[in-house]
Amino acid sequence: MTIRTRSPIPPSASSSAETHYSSSEKNDSRDEYAQTGPNRVLAYWVRTPAFGSAIQQCDNQPHFNAAIPQPKFEYVSALRLDVPEIRLLCLLPRDPSATRVGQSPVRCELRHVLLSDNPVFLALSYVWGSQQVTKRITVNDGYMDVTVNPAHALQHLQLQSATLALWVDAICINQGSTGEKNCQASLVLGWLGPAADDSDEAMSILDWLGKETMIRVRNNGANPKHEAILPDLLSKHHWPHEKVHQAVRSVGALFKREWWTRVWILQEVELAKDVLMICGELGIPLDVLRMGFEAVNDFAVRTRDGRPLADMAKAIRRDVSSGPPRILGSTSPKALHVPARSDGLAFWISRSNNLAATNLKDYVYALLALAGDVDELGICVDYNKSVVEIFTDVATRLLEKQQALFILSWCQRWPDILTTQYEPCGLPSWVPDFSFPIPSGALFGSWNATRWLYSATGTTHTRCTASRQMQLSISDGVLKIDGAEFDTVQCAGPRPSQRGPESGKKFDATARVKEAIELVAGHRARYSTSGAFHDAVWRTVIADAEFDFVAPKRATPRLQAGYEAMSARWKPPGPPVPSEELRALRSRLMEPYCLAISCYCTDRRIFITTGGYLGIGPRTLEEGDTVCILFGAPAPFLVRKVACSDSYQLIGECYLHGIMDGEFFDTDPPGMEFSIR
C-alpha cells in the first residue's frame, strides 16, 4: 500500500531521501529512526505526523450488530463537478472483541469534503483484483461488496479506538458515474498485500539495507558504494548460506507482487509528498525501500563470476526482478530535484512500457496527471470514448503537434500471438497499441534523443534538401506522409518463435548470425568481397548498434571482435587445438555481442531485398513488402499495399545495411505521398 498525505511533514518523520541527506547534524531524531525497524504500521507509523494527522480519536465507538440485515449501499448525493469536491472514507475502529489484525469486520462512513479546505487524509494505492472475488464491508448504514485487496488493506489499517481518514477510489468514487470518474481519475493515488512468502523477512532486509545506506550517506557526505553494503552486513552478522538464499527468494517474491505491475503506480509515486510502502503489518518509507533495493541490485550487477559471493549475486540476478523496482529509482521528484510534470506524455508512455491496467483506457489516462504537455496536446479524460478513439487521438496529437514520428516505431504487431487478446480491434496500423509493450531495441532511438542513431533521410548530410523534410496530415484515420520507395523484400529467414520468457525457449544468438550468413551467401552481388560480406552480417544482426543502459550508440570494434570470436568457434577442429584460456577469451569477447543480438534481433526477422540489401525487420514482414523512407524519419519502414487500394499498411521499422546514413538520397530519388491506414 502506498499512503499519500496532504499534510506537511516535519523532517523528523519525512521519508524523503533529500531530507535525510541534506542535514549535517548527526544526532537528531532521524538517527533514532534509522536505528529502528522494521516498523509495524499500527505500533510505529500511527505515531508519526505523516500518518497520525489523519487519525481522530473516537471515544464513543458506534455499536454494530452484524446480525441485523443491511440494505445495499447507494450513493445518495452525487459529487459536485463544478468544484473540487471528493468523498472521504472514515475507517471506524475495529471490533473490541477482535484479537488479531484482519479479524474485525470493516465499517466506514463516507462524507463529502472540498479540496480547497485542505482536508487531511491518506490515499490508498492497491491492485483492484478480480471483480468476481469480493468481500463485504459496511458503508454508512448499508453494505458494499469490494474486491479482496482493498478489503484486506482496510482490515490491516483499522485502529483500536480511533478513526482514520482515507481516500479509496473504489469506494469514494461512484464507479457507475462516468462523470465522477472523468473528474477524479487523476486523483487516484494502493497496498502490496498480506504477509506471505516470507514477506516479513524481505521487508526487514530491505529496511535494514536502506537504513544502512542512509547512515553511510549521512556519515560520508556522498553516495556510498551500494554494491559493498550487502556483503559488509552479511559478513558482520555471519549469515549462513541457506539463510542468505532464502532471503534472496523472499525479496524476489516481494517484487513479483502484482502492485509493481500497475500503470497507476507511476502517478501515485511521482505525485506523492510522502510514500509509505506496507506489506502485512510492516511499513517502510519508499525512499528507504528504494535504497535497499539499490544495495541489492548494484551488488548483483557488479559482482560477476569468480568474485566472492558470486553465487549469491547470480541468485539475485535470477530471482529478483530489476524491472518493476527500477521504477522507484527514477520517481520522487523531491528526492531527485526534478520538477513534477517536466516530461511529456510520450516520455511517460515509454516509461509505462510493460505495466498493466485493468481498463485499457488507463494506459493513457493514468499518465495525464504526470505529463507536462497535456494542455498543448489538448487531451482530456473521457471514459465515454472507445479505446481505439483514445489511442488514435493521442497518436494524432503527437504527430500533428510535435512531429513525433518515433511513435511509428512502436507500431509493430504480433497478430499470430497476442493481437486477439491485447490489441484493440480496428486500430489503424500507424497508431501504437499503448497497452502493448514497446518493441525492445527500437531502431528509431530514444523518444527524446537530441541526435538520432541513424539518418536514412540524410538529415545530417547536405544531400537532404528542404523538399525532403517531413510533411504529414491525418484525416478520417488515414496518415498521409511524404517519403520515397527504396526496394522490395525478396526473401526472408524463418519467423522467430513465440516471444518472451513464457515461450520456454532460450534465445540463440549464434543461430541468428548463421541465418544472416545463409541469406547473404545466396545474394553475393551487393556484398561481393569478404570484408563487405562479413561487415554486412555482423552489423545487421545488431542493427549496427551497441547495447547500452543509458543510450544506444553505433557499433564499435569490440562487437566486431565478438563476431570474429564466434566465427572462430565454427572452424573445423585441427592443430593447434585452442587452449582453455583461448576458449575463455572467446567467450568473454562474445558476451557483449550476443547481448546486442538479443536486444536488436529478438522478435525481428532477417531478410534480403531484390537489390541484395541485408536487413532486419518486424517478425510479421512478408515477401513483397516495400521498404520506404519517410521524410524526417531516421530509419526506414516496411509498408504493405492494401488490396484494391492506393493505400498502405504500416508493418514497422527496419534496418537495411548500406542505406542507414542517407546513401539512398545520393541518387536523388523521386518523392511520393504514402496513405497509411
Short mmCIF file of C-alpha atoms in Angstrom, two decimals, residues 105-520:
data_model
loop_
_atom_site.label_atom_id
_atom_site.label_comp_id
_atom_site.label_asym_id
_atom_site.label_seq_id
_atom_site.Cartn_x
_atom_site.Cartn_y
_atom_site.Cartn_z
CA PRO A 105 -15.40 -6.58 10.04
CA VAL A 106 -14.70 -3.38 8.11
CA ARG A 107 -17.02 -0.46 8.93
CA CYS A 108 -16.68 3.00 7.49
CA GLU A 109 -18.53 6.22 6.76
CA LEU A 110 -18.42 8.46 3.70
CA ARG A 111 -18.55 12.25 3.78
CA HIS A 112 -18.16 15.00 1.19
CA VAL A 113 -15.26 17.49 1.54
CA LEU A 114 -13.77 20.28 -0.56
CA LEU A 115 -10.10 20.04 -1.50
CA SER A 116 -9.92 23.83 -1.16
CA ASP A 117 -10.44 23.32 2.60
CA ASN A 118 -7.18 21.28 2.73
CA PRO A 119 -8.63 18.18 4.38
CA VAL A 120 -6.08 15.78 5.87
CA PHE A 121 -6.30 12.22 4.61
CA LEU A 122 -4.24 9.25 3.44
CA ALA A 123 -4.72 7.95 -0.11
CA LEU A 124 -4.68 4.22 -0.70
CA SER A 125 -2.97 2.62 -3.73
CA TYR A 126 -3.70 -1.04 -4.39
CA VAL A 127 -4.36 -3.63 -7.07
CA TRP A 128 -8.08 -3.77 -7.84
CA GLY A 129 -8.04 -7.52 -8.40
CA SER A 130 -10.79 -9.68 -9.85
CA GLN A 131 -14.31 -8.27 -9.68
CA GLN A 132 -15.55 -11.85 -9.30
CA VAL A 133 -13.97 -12.28 -5.83
CA THR A 134 -15.24 -9.76 -3.28
CA LYS A 135 -15.56 -9.15 0.46
CA ARG A 136 -18.47 -7.36 2.13
CA ILE A 137 -17.88 -4.17 4.12
CA THR A 138 -20.25 -1.73 5.81
CA VAL A 139 -20.51 1.80 4.40
CA ASN A 140 -22.75 4.17 6.39
CA ASP A 141 -25.84 2.07 7.04
CA GLY A 142 -25.52 -0.29 4.08
CA TYR A 143 -23.26 -3.00 2.72
CA MET A 144 -20.85 -2.78 -0.22
CA ASP A 145 -19.01 -5.60 -1.97
CA VAL A 146 -15.41 -4.61 -2.77
CA THR A 147 -12.56 -6.61 -4.23
CA VAL A 148 -10.29 -8.52 -1.87
CA ASN A 149 -7.23 -6.25 -1.99
CA PRO A 150 -8.78 -3.01 -0.68
CA ALA A 151 -10.79 -5.03 1.86
CA HIS A 152 -7.58 -6.59 3.21
CA ALA A 153 -5.90 -3.18 3.32
CA LEU A 154 -8.77 -1.67 5.32
CA GLN A 155 -8.71 -4.58 7.77
CA HIS A 156 -4.99 -4.06 8.39
CA LEU A 157 -5.45 -0.31 8.91
CA GLN A 158 -8.26 -0.46 11.48
CA LEU A 159 -7.26 1.23 14.73
CA GLN A 160 -8.23 0.27 18.27
CA SER A 161 -10.14 3.40 19.30
CA ALA A 162 -9.73 5.98 16.54
CA THR A 163 -10.93 6.67 13.02
CA LEU A 164 -8.64 7.03 10.01
CA ALA A 165 -9.42 9.42 7.12
CA LEU A 166 -8.74 7.68 3.80
CA TRP A 167 -9.36 8.17 0.09
CA VAL A 168 -10.01 4.86 -1.67
CA ASP A 169 -11.06 5.28 -5.28
CA ALA A 170 -13.17 2.10 -5.48
CA ILE A 171 -15.36 3.40 -2.63
CA CYS A 172 -15.02 7.19 -2.74
CA ILE A 173 -15.83 7.38 -6.46
CA ASN A 174 -19.19 6.15 -7.70
CA GLN A 175 -17.90 3.67 -10.28
CA GLY A 176 -21.23 3.79 -12.04
CA SER A 177 -20.86 7.51 -12.76
CA THR A 178 -18.71 8.30 -15.78
CA GLY A 179 -18.80 11.97 -14.80
CA GLU A 180 -17.20 11.30 -11.42
CA LYS A 181 -14.56 9.02 -12.95
CA ASN A 182 -13.69 11.66 -15.56
CA CYS A 183 -13.17 14.34 -12.93
CA GLN A 184 -11.30 12.21 -10.39
CA ALA A 185 -9.21 9.72 -12.36
CA SER A 186 -6.18 11.99 -11.99
CA LEU A 187 -6.59 11.94 -8.18
CA VAL A 188 -6.15 8.19 -7.93
CA LEU A 189 -3.41 7.52 -5.60
CA GLY A 190 -2.52 1.14 -3.05
CA TRP A 191 -1.04 -1.93 -0.87
CA LEU A 192 1.39 -4.77 -1.53
CA GLY A 193 -0.88 -7.29 0.16
CA PRO A 194 -0.99 -9.50 3.26
CA ALA A 195 2.14 -11.12 4.62
CA ALA A 196 3.11 -14.17 2.53
CA ASP A 197 6.18 -15.89 1.00
CA ASP A 198 8.38 -14.69 3.87
CA SER A 199 7.48 -11.07 3.09
CA ASP A 200 8.26 -10.01 6.68
CA GLU A 201 11.81 -11.26 6.06
CA ALA A 202 12.01 -9.38 2.76
CA MET A 203 10.70 -6.15 4.27
CA SER A 204 13.15 -6.48 7.16
CA ILE A 205 16.11 -6.98 4.81
CA LEU A 206 15.21 -4.03 2.58
CA ASP A 207 14.57 -1.86 5.63
CA TRP A 208 17.92 -2.95 7.08
CA LEU A 209 19.84 -2.26 3.87
CA GLY A 210 18.06 1.02 3.20
CA LYS A 211 18.76 2.41 6.66
CA GLU A 212 22.40 1.31 6.48
CA THR A 213 22.71 3.16 3.16
CA MET A 214 21.10 6.22 4.73
CA ILE A 215 23.56 6.16 7.66
CA ARG A 216 26.57 5.78 5.37
CA VAL A 217 25.43 8.69 3.24
CA ARG A 218 24.98 10.82 6.37
CA ASN A 219 28.41 9.91 7.71
CA ASN A 220 30.38 10.07 4.47
CA GLY A 221 28.64 13.04 2.88
CA ALA A 222 28.46 11.28 -0.50
CA ASN A 223 26.68 8.37 -2.11
CA PRO A 224 28.17 5.11 -0.85
CA LYS A 225 29.22 2.18 -2.99
CA HIS A 226 25.91 0.35 -2.93
CA GLU A 227 27.47 -2.93 -4.07
CA ALA A 228 29.58 -3.11 -0.86
CA ILE A 229 26.73 -2.65 1.62
CA LEU A 230 25.15 -6.11 1.30
CA PRO A 231 28.39 -8.14 1.66
CA ASP A 232 29.55 -5.88 4.50
CA LEU A 233 26.39 -6.54 6.50
CA LEU A 234 26.37 -10.27 5.73
CA SER A 235 29.97 -10.52 6.91
CA LYS A 236 29.21 -8.53 10.05
CA HIS A 237 26.24 -10.70 11.06
CA HIS A 238 27.64 -14.08 9.85
CA TRP A 239 24.56 -15.20 7.94
CA PRO A 240 24.66 -18.90 6.94
CA HIS A 241 24.49 -19.80 3.24
CA GLU A 242 20.93 -21.16 3.33
CA LYS A 243 19.58 -18.10 5.16
CA VAL A 244 21.13 -15.82 2.54
CA HIS A 245 19.49 -17.70 -0.34
CA GLN A 246 16.14 -17.81 1.46
CA ALA A 247 16.38 -14.05 1.91
CA VAL A 248 17.05 -13.61 -1.81
CA ARG A 249 13.96 -15.67 -2.64
CA SER A 250 11.79 -13.65 -0.26
CA VAL A 251 12.93 -10.32 -1.75
CA GLY A 252 12.31 -11.71 -5.23
CA ALA A 253 8.78 -12.76 -4.26
CA LEU A 254 8.05 -9.31 -2.82
CA PHE A 255 8.94 -7.61 -6.10
CA LYS A 256 6.87 -10.11 -8.10
CA ARG A 257 3.67 -8.90 -6.44
CA GLU A 258 1.04 -7.51 -8.74
CA TRP A 259 1.23 -3.98 -7.33
CA TRP A 260 4.56 -3.38 -9.11
CA THR A 261 2.98 -4.10 -12.50
CA ARG A 262 0.28 -1.41 -12.41
CA VAL A 263 0.43 1.59 -14.71
CA TRP A 264 -1.14 3.74 -11.96
CA ILE A 265 1.99 3.27 -9.82
CA LEU A 266 3.77 5.94 -11.86
CA GLN A 267 1.28 8.65 -10.95
CA GLU A 268 0.83 7.51 -7.38
CA VAL A 269 4.54 7.53 -6.59
CA GLU A 270 5.56 10.53 -8.69
CA LEU A 271 2.98 12.91 -7.26
CA ALA A 272 3.22 11.77 -3.65
CA LYS A 273 4.57 14.03 -0.93
CA ASP A 274 5.48 11.06 1.22
CA VAL A 275 5.10 7.38 0.46
CA LEU A 276 4.89 4.52 2.93
CA MET A 277 5.06 1.00 1.49
CA ILE A 278 3.13 -1.55 3.57
CA CYS A 279 3.07 -5.33 3.34
CA GLY A 280 1.15 -7.18 6.01
CA GLU A 281 1.81 -5.29 9.24
CA LEU A 282 5.19 -3.80 8.27
CA GLY A 283 5.81 -0.39 6.72
CA ILE A 284 8.88 1.10 5.02
CA PRO A 285 9.22 4.62 3.59
CA LEU A 286 9.53 4.43 -0.18
CA ASP A 287 12.94 6.09 -0.29
CA VAL A 288 14.32 3.63 2.26
CA LEU A 289 12.88 0.75 0.22
CA ARG A 290 14.46 2.22 -2.92
CA MET A 291 17.87 2.49 -1.25
CA GLY A 292 17.55 -1.09 0.00
CA PHE A 293 16.75 -2.30 -3.49
CA GLU A 294 19.68 -0.36 -4.96
CA ALA A 295 22.03 -2.06 -2.49
CA VAL A 296 20.75 -5.49 -3.62
CA ASN A 297 20.65 -4.68 -7.33
CA ASP A 298 24.03 -2.95 -7.54
CA PHE A 299 25.71 -5.86 -5.76
CA ALA A 300 24.14 -8.31 -8.25
CA VAL A 301 25.06 -6.26 -11.32
CA ARG A 302 28.67 -5.56 -10.31
CA THR A 303 29.58 -8.95 -8.83
CA ARG A 304 30.46 -11.40 -11.57
CA ASP A 305 31.73 -14.99 -11.69
CA GLY A 306 34.98 -15.67 -9.88
CA ARG A 307 34.49 -12.98 -7.24
CA PRO A 308 33.47 -13.54 -3.59
CA LEU A 309 29.73 -14.15 -3.13
CA ALA A 310 29.34 -14.61 -6.92
CA ASP A 311 26.81 -17.41 -6.37
CA MET A 312 24.60 -15.10 -4.33
CA ALA A 313 24.87 -12.37 -6.98
CA LYS A 314 23.82 -14.91 -9.61
CA ALA A 315 20.84 -15.94 -7.46
CA ILE A 316 19.78 -12.29 -7.14
CA ARG A 317 20.00 -11.78 -10.91
CA ARG A 318 17.87 -14.90 -11.33
CA ASP A 319 15.25 -14.35 -8.61
CA VAL A 320 14.95 -10.58 -8.11
CA SER A 321 13.35 -8.72 -10.99
CA SER A 322 15.07 -5.42 -11.75
CA GLY A 323 12.18 -4.21 -13.91
CA PRO A 324 9.35 -3.07 -11.61
CA PRO A 325 11.56 -1.81 -8.75
CA ARG A 326 13.64 0.20 -11.22
CA ILE A 327 10.62 2.50 -11.40
CA LEU A 328 11.48 3.59 -7.87
CA GLY A 329 14.89 4.85 -8.90
CA SER A 330 13.51 7.41 -11.33
CA THR A 331 10.48 8.66 -9.46
CA SER A 332 10.09 11.01 -6.49
CA PRO A 333 10.91 14.42 -7.97
CA LYS A 334 11.52 15.79 -4.47
CA ALA A 335 14.43 13.38 -4.00
CA LEU A 336 15.79 13.93 -7.49
CA HIS A 337 15.37 17.73 -7.58
CA VAL A 338 13.23 17.40 -10.71
CA PRO A 339 10.03 19.44 -11.05
CA ALA A 340 6.85 17.41 -11.41
CA ARG A 341 5.25 17.43 -14.89
CA SER A 342 8.58 18.29 -16.52
CA ASP A 343 8.27 15.45 -19.06
CA GLY A 344 5.76 14.97 -21.85
CA LEU A 345 3.14 12.30 -22.45
CA ALA A 346 5.37 10.39 -24.90
CA PHE A 347 8.01 10.03 -22.18
CA TRP A 348 5.51 8.60 -19.71
CA ILE A 349 4.05 6.24 -22.31
CA SER A 350 7.54 4.88 -22.95
CA ARG A 351 8.16 4.62 -19.18
CA SER A 352 4.94 2.69 -18.59
CA ASN A 353 6.01 0.01 -21.06
CA ASN A 354 5.20 -3.50 -19.74
CA LEU A 355 2.97 -2.23 -16.92
CA ALA A 356 -0.63 -3.41 -16.59
CA ALA A 357 -4.06 -1.82 -16.38
CA THR A 358 -7.48 -3.40 -15.91
CA ASN A 359 -9.00 -0.77 -18.19
CA LEU A 360 -7.04 -0.27 -21.43
CA LYS A 361 -8.01 3.41 -21.40
CA ASP A 362 -5.82 3.90 -18.34
CA TYR A 363 -2.70 3.35 -20.45
CA VAL A 364 -3.30 6.98 -21.38
CA TYR A 365 -5.47 8.41 -18.61
CA ALA A 366 -3.25 7.14 -15.75
CA LEU A 367 -0.41 9.26 -17.20
CA LEU A 368 -2.13 12.58 -17.87
CA ALA A 369 -1.52 14.00 -14.39
CA LEU A 370 2.22 13.45 -14.94
CA ALA A 371 2.58 14.85 -18.45
CA GLY A 372 3.66 18.45 -18.82
CA ASP A 373 2.32 18.81 -22.36
CA VAL A 374 -1.29 17.73 -21.81
CA ASP A 375 -2.61 21.25 -22.35
CA GLU A 376 -0.57 21.61 -25.53
CA LEU A 377 -1.87 18.29 -26.84
CA GLY A 378 -5.43 19.07 -25.76
CA ILE A 379 -6.13 15.60 -24.33
CA CYS A 380 -8.80 15.28 -21.63
CA VAL A 381 -10.11 12.33 -19.65
CA ASP A 382 -13.25 10.95 -21.28
CA TYR A 383 -14.17 7.37 -20.39
CA ASN A 384 -17.09 7.51 -22.82
CA LYS A 385 -14.63 7.24 -25.73
CA SER A 386 -13.59 3.84 -27.03
CA VAL A 387 -10.02 2.55 -26.68
CA VAL A 388 -9.50 2.93 -30.43
CA GLU A 389 -10.67 6.55 -30.30
CA ILE A 390 -8.40 7.37 -27.35
CA PHE A 391 -5.26 5.74 -28.80
CA THR A 392 -5.87 7.25 -32.25
CA ASP A 393 -6.46 10.67 -30.73
CA VAL A 394 -3.18 10.52 -28.77
CA ALA A 395 -1.17 9.38 -31.81
CA THR A 396 -2.76 12.10 -33.94
CA ARG A 397 -1.93 14.86 -31.45
CA LEU A 398 1.66 13.65 -31.01
CA LEU A 399 2.24 13.51 -34.76
CA GLU A 400 0.50 16.75 -35.70
CA LYS A 401 1.59 18.94 -32.80
CA GLN A 402 5.04 17.51 -32.01
CA GLN A 403 6.04 15.73 -35.25
CA ALA A 404 6.69 12.69 -33.06
CA LEU A 405 7.49 10.23 -35.85
CA PHE A 406 9.21 7.98 -33.31
CA ILE A 407 5.82 6.62 -32.25
CA LEU A 408 5.66 4.82 -35.61
CA SER A 409 8.47 2.59 -34.34
CA TRP A 410 6.08 1.46 -31.58
CA CYS A 411 3.58 0.10 -34.12
CA GLN A 412 4.91 -3.39 -34.76
CA ARG A 413 2.21 -6.03 -34.47
CA TRP A 414 2.27 -9.71 -33.47
CA PRO A 415 -1.16 -10.81 -34.77
CA ASP A 416 -0.44 -14.54 -34.71
CA ILE A 417 0.36 -14.50 -31.00
CA LEU A 418 -1.09 -11.67 -28.95
CA THR A 419 -3.31 -9.45 -31.06
CA THR A 420 -6.58 -11.18 -30.30
CA GLN A 421 -6.03 -10.73 -26.58
CA TYR A 422 -4.42 -7.29 -26.37
CA GLU A 423 -4.73 -5.20 -29.49
CA PRO A 424 -7.92 -3.12 -29.74
CA CYS A 425 -9.88 -4.14 -32.82
CA GLY A 426 -9.90 -1.53 -35.58
CA LEU A 427 -6.74 0.35 -34.63
CA PRO A 428 -5.07 1.99 -37.68
CA SER A 429 -1.68 0.45 -38.46
CA TRP A 430 0.09 3.78 -37.78
CA VAL A 431 -1.37 4.06 -34.26
CA PRO A 432 0.57 2.29 -31.49
CA ASP A 433 -1.30 -0.07 -29.23
CA PHE A 434 -0.34 1.67 -25.99
CA SER A 435 -1.50 -1.37 -23.99
CA PHE A 436 1.18 -3.50 -25.62
CA PRO A 437 4.93 -3.50 -24.80
CA ILE A 438 7.00 -1.19 -26.98
CA PRO A 439 9.39 -3.30 -29.11
CA SER A 440 12.77 -3.68 -27.45
CA GLY A 441 15.72 -2.06 -29.17
CA ALA A 442 13.61 0.40 -31.17
CA LEU A 443 15.73 1.49 -34.15
CA PHE A 444 14.31 5.00 -34.15
CA GLY A 445 16.15 5.71 -30.93
CA SER A 446 15.04 7.28 -27.69
CA TRP A 447 11.87 9.37 -27.68
CA ASN A 448 13.82 12.46 -26.61
CA ALA A 449 17.07 11.88 -28.47
CA THR A 450 18.91 15.05 -29.46
CA ARG A 451 20.73 13.09 -32.16
CA TRP A 452 19.30 10.02 -33.88
CA LEU A 453 21.34 6.84 -34.19
CA TYR A 454 20.75 6.77 -37.96
CA SER A 455 19.90 9.29 -40.68
CA ALA A 456 18.33 7.34 -43.53
CA THR A 457 16.86 10.54 -44.97
CA GLY A 458 20.28 12.17 -44.85
CA THR A 459 19.26 14.75 -42.28
CA THR A 460 22.84 15.23 -41.17
CA HIS A 461 24.07 15.41 -44.76
CA THR A 462 23.82 18.07 -47.46
CA ARG A 463 22.03 15.52 -49.64
CA CYS A 464 18.79 16.20 -47.68
CA THR A 465 17.08 19.25 -49.16
CA ALA A 466 14.12 21.25 -47.91
CA SER A 467 11.84 19.21 -50.19
CA ARG A 468 12.78 16.10 -48.18
CA GLN A 469 11.55 17.47 -44.88
CA MET A 470 8.69 15.79 -43.04
CA GLN A 471 5.20 16.64 -44.24
CA LEU A 472 2.16 14.84 -42.89
CA SER A 473 -1.57 15.17 -42.43
CA ILE A 474 -4.21 13.00 -40.77
CA SER A 475 -7.84 12.71 -41.75
CA ASP A 476 -10.50 10.04 -41.21
CA GLY A 477 -7.98 7.67 -39.67
CA VAL A 478 -5.56 7.91 -42.60
CA LEU A 479 -1.99 9.18 -42.16
CA LYS A 480 -0.65 10.87 -45.28
CA ILE A 481 3.11 11.37 -45.20
CA ASP A 482 5.77 12.08 -47.81
CA GLY A 483 8.59 9.64 -48.48
CA ALA A 484 10.35 7.57 -51.13
CA GLU A 485 10.20 3.91 -52.14
CA PHE A 486 13.53 2.11 -51.97
CA ASP A 487 13.25 -1.64 -52.55
CA THR A 488 11.15 -4.77 -52.05
CA VAL A 489 11.61 -7.75 -49.74
CA GLN A 490 12.67 -10.71 -51.89
CA CYS A 491 13.11 -13.43 -49.29
CA ALA A 492 13.25 -13.72 -45.52
CA GLY A 493 14.58 -16.07 -42.89
CA PRO A 494 12.36 -18.05 -40.50
CA ARG A 495 9.89 -16.10 -38.42
CA PRO A 496 11.01 -16.03 -34.77
CA SER A 497 9.10 -18.36 -32.48
CA GLN A 498 6.87 -17.14 -29.67
CA ARG A 499 8.37 -14.12 -27.96
CA GLY A 500 9.16 -13.64 -24.30
CA PRO A 501 10.14 -15.88 -21.40
CA GLU A 502 6.78 -17.65 -21.47
CA SER A 503 7.85 -19.39 -24.69
CA GLY A 504 10.28 -21.50 -22.70
CA LYS A 505 12.91 -21.17 -25.44
CA LYS A 506 16.34 -19.66 -24.89
CA PHE A 507 17.37 -17.02 -27.41
CA ASP A 508 20.07 -18.40 -29.75
CA ALA A 509 22.30 -15.56 -30.94
CA THR A 510 24.53 -17.89 -32.96
CA ALA A 511 21.55 -19.20 -34.94
CA ARG A 512 20.55 -15.67 -35.96
CA VAL A 513 24.06 -14.95 -37.26
CA LYS A 514 24.01 -18.18 -39.29
CA GLU A 515 20.64 -17.19 -40.78
CA ALA A 516 22.13 -13.91 -41.98
CA ILE A 517 25.16 -15.68 -43.46
CA GLU A 518 22.95 -18.11 -45.40
CA LEU A 519 20.80 -15.29 -46.81
CA VAL A 520 23.76 -13.20 -47.94
#
